[in-house]
Tab-separated table of C-alpha atoms in Angstrom:
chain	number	residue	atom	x	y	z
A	1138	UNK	CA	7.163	15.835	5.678
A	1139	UNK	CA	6.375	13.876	2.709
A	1140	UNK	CA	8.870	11.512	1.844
A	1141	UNK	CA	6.940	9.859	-1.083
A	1142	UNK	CA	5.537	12.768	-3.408
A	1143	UNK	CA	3.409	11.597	-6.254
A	1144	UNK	CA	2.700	15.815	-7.750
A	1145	UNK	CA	0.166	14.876	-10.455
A	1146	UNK	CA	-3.480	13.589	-8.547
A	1147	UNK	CA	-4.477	12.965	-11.737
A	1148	UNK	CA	-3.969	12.193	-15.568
A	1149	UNK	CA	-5.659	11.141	-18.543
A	1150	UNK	CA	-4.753	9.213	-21.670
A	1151	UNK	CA	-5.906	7.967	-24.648
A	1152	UNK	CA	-6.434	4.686	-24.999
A	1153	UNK	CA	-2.944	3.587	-27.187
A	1154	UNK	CA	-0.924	6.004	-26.218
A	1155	UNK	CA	1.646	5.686	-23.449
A	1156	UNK	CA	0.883	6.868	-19.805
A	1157	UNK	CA	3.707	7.952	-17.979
A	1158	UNK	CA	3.433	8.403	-14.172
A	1159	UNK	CA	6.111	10.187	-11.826
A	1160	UNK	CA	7.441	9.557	-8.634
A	1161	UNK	CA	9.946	11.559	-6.648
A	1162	UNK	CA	11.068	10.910	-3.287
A	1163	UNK	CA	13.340	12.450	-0.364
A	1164	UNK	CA	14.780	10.237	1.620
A	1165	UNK	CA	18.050	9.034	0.144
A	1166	UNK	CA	18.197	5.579	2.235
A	1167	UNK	CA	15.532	4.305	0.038
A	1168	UNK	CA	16.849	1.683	-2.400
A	1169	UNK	CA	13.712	-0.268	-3.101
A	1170	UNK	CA	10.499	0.824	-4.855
A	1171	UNK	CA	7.245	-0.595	-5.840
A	1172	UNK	CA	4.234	0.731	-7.902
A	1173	UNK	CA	0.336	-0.156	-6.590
A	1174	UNK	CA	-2.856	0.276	-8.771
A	1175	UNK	CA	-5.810	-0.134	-6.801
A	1176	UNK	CA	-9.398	-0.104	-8.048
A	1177	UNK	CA	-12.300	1.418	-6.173
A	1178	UNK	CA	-13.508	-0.861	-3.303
A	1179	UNK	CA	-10.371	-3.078	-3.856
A	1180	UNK	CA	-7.146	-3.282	-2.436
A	1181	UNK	CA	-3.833	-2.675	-3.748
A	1182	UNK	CA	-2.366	-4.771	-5.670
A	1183	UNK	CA	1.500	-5.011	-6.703
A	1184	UNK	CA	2.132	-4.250	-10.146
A	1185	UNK	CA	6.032	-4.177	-10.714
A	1186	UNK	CA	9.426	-2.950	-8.689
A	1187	UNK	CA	12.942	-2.062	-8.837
A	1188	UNK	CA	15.701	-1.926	-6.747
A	1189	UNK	CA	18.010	0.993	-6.744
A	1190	UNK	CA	20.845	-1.363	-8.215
A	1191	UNK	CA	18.916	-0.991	-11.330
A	1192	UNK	CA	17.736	1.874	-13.335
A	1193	UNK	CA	14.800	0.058	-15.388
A	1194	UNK	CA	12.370	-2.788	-15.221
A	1195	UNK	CA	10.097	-4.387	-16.949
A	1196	UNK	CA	7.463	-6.563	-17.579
A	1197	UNK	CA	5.250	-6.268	-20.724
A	1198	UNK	CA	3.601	-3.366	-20.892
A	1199	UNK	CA	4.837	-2.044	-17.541
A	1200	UNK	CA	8.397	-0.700	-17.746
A	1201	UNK	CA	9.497	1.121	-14.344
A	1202	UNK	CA	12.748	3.835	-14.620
A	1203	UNK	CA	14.563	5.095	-11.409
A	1204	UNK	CA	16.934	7.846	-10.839
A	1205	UNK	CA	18.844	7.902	-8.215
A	1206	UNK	CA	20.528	11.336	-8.570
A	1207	UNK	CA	17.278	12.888	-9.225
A	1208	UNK	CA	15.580	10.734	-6.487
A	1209	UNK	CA	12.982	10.376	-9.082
A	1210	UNK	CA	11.141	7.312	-10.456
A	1211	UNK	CA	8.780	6.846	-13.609
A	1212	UNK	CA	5.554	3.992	-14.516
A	1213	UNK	CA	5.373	3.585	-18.094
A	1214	UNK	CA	2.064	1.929	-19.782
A	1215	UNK	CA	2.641	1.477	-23.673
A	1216	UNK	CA	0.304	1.102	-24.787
A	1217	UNK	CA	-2.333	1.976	-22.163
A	1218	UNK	CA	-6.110	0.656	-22.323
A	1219	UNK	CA	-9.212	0.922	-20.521
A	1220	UNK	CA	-8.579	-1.156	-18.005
A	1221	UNK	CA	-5.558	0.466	-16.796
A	1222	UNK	CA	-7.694	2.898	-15.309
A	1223	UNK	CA	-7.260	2.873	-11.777
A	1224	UNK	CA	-5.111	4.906	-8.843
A	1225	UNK	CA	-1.614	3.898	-8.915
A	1226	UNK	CA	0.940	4.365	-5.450
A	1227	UNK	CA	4.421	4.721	-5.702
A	1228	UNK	CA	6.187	2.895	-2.559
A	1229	UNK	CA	9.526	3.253	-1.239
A	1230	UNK	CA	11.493	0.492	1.561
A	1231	UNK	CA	14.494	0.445	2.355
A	1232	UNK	CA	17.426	-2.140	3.335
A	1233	UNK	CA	18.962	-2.369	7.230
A	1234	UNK	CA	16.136	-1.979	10.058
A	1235	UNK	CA	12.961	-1.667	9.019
A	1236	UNK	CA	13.422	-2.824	6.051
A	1237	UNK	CA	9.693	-4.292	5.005
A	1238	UNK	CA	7.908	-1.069	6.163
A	1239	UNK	CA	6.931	0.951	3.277
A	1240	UNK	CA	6.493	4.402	2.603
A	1241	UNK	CA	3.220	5.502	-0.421
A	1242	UNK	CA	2.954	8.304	-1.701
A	1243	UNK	CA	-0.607	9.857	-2.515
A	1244	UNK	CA	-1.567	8.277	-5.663
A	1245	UNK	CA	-2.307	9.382	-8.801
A	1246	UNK	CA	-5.735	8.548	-10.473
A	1247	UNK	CA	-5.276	7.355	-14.402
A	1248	UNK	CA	-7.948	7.096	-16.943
A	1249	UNK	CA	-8.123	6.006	-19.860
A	1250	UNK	CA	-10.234	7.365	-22.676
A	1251	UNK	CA	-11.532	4.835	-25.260
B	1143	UNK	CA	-6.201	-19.737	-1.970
B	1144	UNK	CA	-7.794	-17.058	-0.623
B	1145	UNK	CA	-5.203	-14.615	0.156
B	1146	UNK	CA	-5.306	-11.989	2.581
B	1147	UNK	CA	-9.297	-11.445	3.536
B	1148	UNK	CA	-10.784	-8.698	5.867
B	1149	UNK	CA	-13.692	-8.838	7.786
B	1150	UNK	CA	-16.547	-6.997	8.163
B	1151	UNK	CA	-16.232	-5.103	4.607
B	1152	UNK	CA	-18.330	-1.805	6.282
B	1153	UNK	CA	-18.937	-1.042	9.499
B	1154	UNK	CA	-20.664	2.149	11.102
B	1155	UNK	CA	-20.191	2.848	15.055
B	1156	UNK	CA	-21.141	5.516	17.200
B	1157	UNK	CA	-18.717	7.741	18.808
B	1158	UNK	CA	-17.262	5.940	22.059
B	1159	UNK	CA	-17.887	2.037	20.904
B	1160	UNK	CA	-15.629	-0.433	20.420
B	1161	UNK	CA	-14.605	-2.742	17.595
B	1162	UNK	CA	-11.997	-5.644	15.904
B	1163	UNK	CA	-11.461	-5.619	12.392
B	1164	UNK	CA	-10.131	-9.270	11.457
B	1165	UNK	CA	-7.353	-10.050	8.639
B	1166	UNK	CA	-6.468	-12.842	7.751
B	1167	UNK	CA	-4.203	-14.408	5.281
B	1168	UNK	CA	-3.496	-18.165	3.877
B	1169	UNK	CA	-0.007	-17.902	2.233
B	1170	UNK	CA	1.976	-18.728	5.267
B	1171	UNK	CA	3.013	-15.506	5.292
B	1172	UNK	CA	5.797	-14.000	8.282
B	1173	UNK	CA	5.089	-10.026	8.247
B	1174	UNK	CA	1.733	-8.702	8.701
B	1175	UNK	CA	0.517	-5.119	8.594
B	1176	UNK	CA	-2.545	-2.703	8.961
B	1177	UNK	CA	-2.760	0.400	6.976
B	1178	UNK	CA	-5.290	2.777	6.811
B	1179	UNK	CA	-6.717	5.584	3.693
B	1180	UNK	CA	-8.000	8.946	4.004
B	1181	UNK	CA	-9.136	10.650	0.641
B	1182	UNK	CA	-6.220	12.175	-1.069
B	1183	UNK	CA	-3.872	10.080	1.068
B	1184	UNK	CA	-1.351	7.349	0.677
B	1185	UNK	CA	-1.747	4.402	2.555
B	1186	UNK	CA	-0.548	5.048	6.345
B	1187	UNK	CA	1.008	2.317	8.246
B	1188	UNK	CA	-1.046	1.564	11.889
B	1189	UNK	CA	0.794	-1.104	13.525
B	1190	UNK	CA	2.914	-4.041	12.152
B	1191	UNK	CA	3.683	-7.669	12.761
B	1192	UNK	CA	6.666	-9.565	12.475
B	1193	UNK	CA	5.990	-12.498	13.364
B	1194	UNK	CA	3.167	-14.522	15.405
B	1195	UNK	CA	3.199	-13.140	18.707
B	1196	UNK	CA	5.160	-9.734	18.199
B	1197	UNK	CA	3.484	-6.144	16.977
B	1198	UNK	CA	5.034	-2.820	16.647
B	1199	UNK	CA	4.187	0.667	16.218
B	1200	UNK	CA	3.930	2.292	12.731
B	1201	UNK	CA	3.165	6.005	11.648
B	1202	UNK	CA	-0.277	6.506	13.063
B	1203	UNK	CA	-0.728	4.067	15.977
B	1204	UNK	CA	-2.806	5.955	18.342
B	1205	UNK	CA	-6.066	5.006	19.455
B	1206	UNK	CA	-5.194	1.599	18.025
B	1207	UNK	CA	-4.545	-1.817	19.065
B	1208	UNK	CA	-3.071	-5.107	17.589
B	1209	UNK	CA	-2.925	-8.468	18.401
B	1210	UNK	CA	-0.843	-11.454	16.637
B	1211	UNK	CA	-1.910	-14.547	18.644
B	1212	UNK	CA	-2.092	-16.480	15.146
B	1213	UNK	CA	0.523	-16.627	12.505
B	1214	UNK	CA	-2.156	-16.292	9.732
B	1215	UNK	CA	-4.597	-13.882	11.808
B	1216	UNK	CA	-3.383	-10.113	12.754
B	1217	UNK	CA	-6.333	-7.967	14.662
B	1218	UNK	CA	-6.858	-4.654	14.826
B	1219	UNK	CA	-8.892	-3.079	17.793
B	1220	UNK	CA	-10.730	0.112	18.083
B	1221	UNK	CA	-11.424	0.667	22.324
B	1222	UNK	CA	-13.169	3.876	21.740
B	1223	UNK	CA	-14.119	4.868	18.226
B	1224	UNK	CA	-13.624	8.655	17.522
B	1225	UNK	CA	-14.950	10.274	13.981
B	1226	UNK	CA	-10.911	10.773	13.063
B	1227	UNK	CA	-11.111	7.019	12.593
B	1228	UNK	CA	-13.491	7.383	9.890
B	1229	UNK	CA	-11.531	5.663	7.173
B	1230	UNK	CA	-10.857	3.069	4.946
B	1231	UNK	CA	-8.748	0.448	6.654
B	1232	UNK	CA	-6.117	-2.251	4.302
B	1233	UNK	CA	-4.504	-4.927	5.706
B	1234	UNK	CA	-1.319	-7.017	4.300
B	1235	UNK	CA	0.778	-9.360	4.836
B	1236	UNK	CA	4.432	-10.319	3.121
B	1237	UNK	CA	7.349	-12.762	3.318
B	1238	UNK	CA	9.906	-12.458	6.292
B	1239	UNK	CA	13.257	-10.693	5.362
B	1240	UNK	CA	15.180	-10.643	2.784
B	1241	UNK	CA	11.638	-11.151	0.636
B	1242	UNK	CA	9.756	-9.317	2.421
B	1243	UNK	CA	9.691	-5.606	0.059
B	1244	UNK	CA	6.487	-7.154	-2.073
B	1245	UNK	CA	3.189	-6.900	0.264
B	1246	UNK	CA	-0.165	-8.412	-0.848
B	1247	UNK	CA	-3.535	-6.126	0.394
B	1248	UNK	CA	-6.421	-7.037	1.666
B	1249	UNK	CA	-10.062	-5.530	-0.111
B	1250	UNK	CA	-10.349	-3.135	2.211
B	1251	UNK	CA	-12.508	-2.418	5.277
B	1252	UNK	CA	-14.867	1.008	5.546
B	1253	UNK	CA	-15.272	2.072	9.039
B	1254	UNK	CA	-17.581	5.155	9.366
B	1255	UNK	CA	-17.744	6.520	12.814
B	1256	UNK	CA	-20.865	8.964	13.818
């Protein structure tokens, strides 16, 4: 059972406009989450997180939302370019035991039209 | 500062052989881990490591083995390669508890097995 469900494998933008990318998750002991983008033949690397203290973060043109009743978190790009194109993971942790395993989801791929 | 590095980048093995992918990372981190990618799949947690010395079991740790002798060094070990294990294979590495929610990836290593 997925606990991490990223629905939309794919999306595409134009370059300028904002990219929004969802999240929802199942498991309601998770209180920390992260967002990846990877590049082909790359690893992941971390872009920005929240804990579930908070319901928004950001940092420039990255702004992360979370909903805890809805168990549903949001990446917003404003405004997105080129080189945002790239898979992004949601990731989920949570506090207590266990704590710095985390949990991706499937990834959705972005691009970004010029 | 190198980060977290992988070695070999590809590898191809028959069916049966045997094999140690090497990570390694130079920012002192506590917790390291080894993940592995199918297409169309999140990132899938093999085996973890606390701490020099100690592994544990993640999601998918079957056919699998880790070692931990060094704090900056966490192996992975493939006894008899099987075509499942065809994949794409991250490793990480993060600060102990309580900062331990952010992990940094590897590039990746791309094991085909014939």
């Amino acid at each position: 059972d997925q606990q991490v469900k990223q629905n939309s494998p794919s999306l595409s933008v134009q370059e300028g406009r904002i990219s929004i990318l969802n999240c929802d998750y199942t498991n309601s002991m998770f209180d920390y989450f992260l967002w990846y983008k990877k590049y082909p033949a790359e690893g992941p690397t971390f872009l920005i997180s929240i804990s579930s203290i908070k319901d928004k973060n950001e940092d420039g043109r990255f702004t992360v939302f979370l909903n805890k009743s809805a168990k549903h978190l949001s990446l917003h790009i404003v405004p997105s370019q080129p080189g945002d194109s790239a898979v992004y993971f949601c990731a989920a942790s949570y506090s207590g035991a266990g704590s710095y395993q985390l949990t991706f989801g499937k990834g959705t791929k972005l691009s970004v039209i010029p | 500062n190198a980060g977290v590095t992988q070695t070999p980048k590809f590898r191809v093995l028959k069916t049966g052989q045997s094999m140690t992918l090497l990570c390694a990372q130079d920012m002192n981190h506590e917790y390291m881990y080894w993940y592995r990618q199918d297409p169309g799949m999140g990132l899938r947690l093999i085996h973890y490591s606390v701490g020099e010395g100690t592994t544990a079991k993640g999601e998918v740790p079957d056919g699998y083995n880790v070692s931990r002798l060094k704090k900056q060094n966490f192996l992975l070990g493939l006894e008899s390669a099987a075509p499942s294990q065809t994949s794409v294979y991250f490793c990480a590495s993060s600060y102990g508890a309580p900062m331990s929610k952010t992990q940094y990836f590897g590039p990746g290593t791309r094991l085909l097995v014939l």
